[in-house]
Amino acid sequence: MMKKVFLFVMITAFLGTDSVLAAGCTEVGKGIATQKNGVLVRSKPVVQDGKDMCMIVVVVPARDGEKLRRVEVFVPAD
């Protein structure tokens, strides 16, 4: 019984950490999308060079008859 409780606590702790980081990335992504006058497509926590980063993908409206642009930005998750 104790092993099951310990396992549940460990899984909950790890999932909680990721969900907090993902929520932070979503907020950062919304801000970047607003700055670029675009639409947030994806915000995902990633690890680059041992650092927690947020990968933000925004679709920006076209200018002068061009196609929509896909902008990918990596920002620190701090």
XYZ file of C-alpha atoms in Angstrom:
78
model
C 0.000 0.000 0.000
C 2.801 2.409 0.865
C 4.467 1.815 -2.520
C 1.247 2.735 -4.336
C 0.883 5.967 -2.371
C 4.523 6.890 -2.975
C 4.194 6.168 -6.701
C 1.022 8.286 -6.902
C 2.720 11.190 -5.121
C 5.756 11.013 -7.423
C 3.626 10.945 -10.583
C 1.510 13.850 -9.331
C 4.610 15.896 -8.517
C 6.128 15.388 -11.968
C 2.879 16.108 -13.805
C 2.271 19.206 -11.724
C 5.672 20.655 -12.612
C 5.122 20.184 -16.340
C 1.635 21.638 -16.269
C 2.837 24.776 -14.456
C 5.621 25.223 -17.014
C 3.152 24.651 -19.866
C 0.760 27.234 -18.419
C 3.611 29.743 -18.208
C 4.550 29.051 -21.823
C 0.963 29.648 -22.885
C 0.943 33.062 -21.217
C 4.267 33.982 -22.844
C 2.916 32.790 -26.198
C -0.193 34.949 -25.887
C 1.993 37.977 -25.241
C 4.216 37.297 -28.247
C 1.183 36.702 -30.484
C -0.242 40.049 -29.380
C 3.062 41.843 -30.060
C 3.262 40.406 -33.562
C -0.471 40.901 -34.281
C -0.720 37.167 -34.946
C -2.486 34.058 -33.706
C -0.893 31.687 -31.201
C -0.679 28.231 -32.784
C 1.505 26.338 -30.312
C 3.264 26.909 -27.017
C 5.303 24.014 -25.742
C 7.900 23.641 -22.980
C 11.204 22.249 -24.299
C 14.741 21.777 -22.987
C 17.583 23.349 -24.985
C 21.177 23.059 -23.780
C 19.931 21.995 -20.345
C 17.700 25.068 -19.940
C 13.907 25.160 -19.742
C 12.611 27.080 -22.753
C 9.229 27.773 -24.330
C 8.780 27.105 -28.034
C 6.189 29.562 -29.325
C 4.663 29.290 -32.810
C 2.639 32.238 -34.107
C 0.935 32.734 -37.478
C 1.286 36.352 -38.584
C -1.064 37.966 -41.142
C 0.245 38.561 -44.644
C 1.453 41.909 -45.936
C 1.272 43.203 -49.500
C -0.427 40.117 -50.927
C 2.041 37.619 -49.451
C 1.163 34.357 -47.705
C 0.669 34.028 -43.974
C 3.967 33.766 -42.116
C 4.774 31.158 -39.477
C 7.065 32.588 -36.792
C 8.808 30.246 -34.332
C 10.351 31.813 -31.213
C 12.260 30.249 -28.308
C 12.177 32.155 -25.009
C 13.432 31.256 -21.510
C 10.744 29.705 -19.328
C 11.702 31.844 -16.307
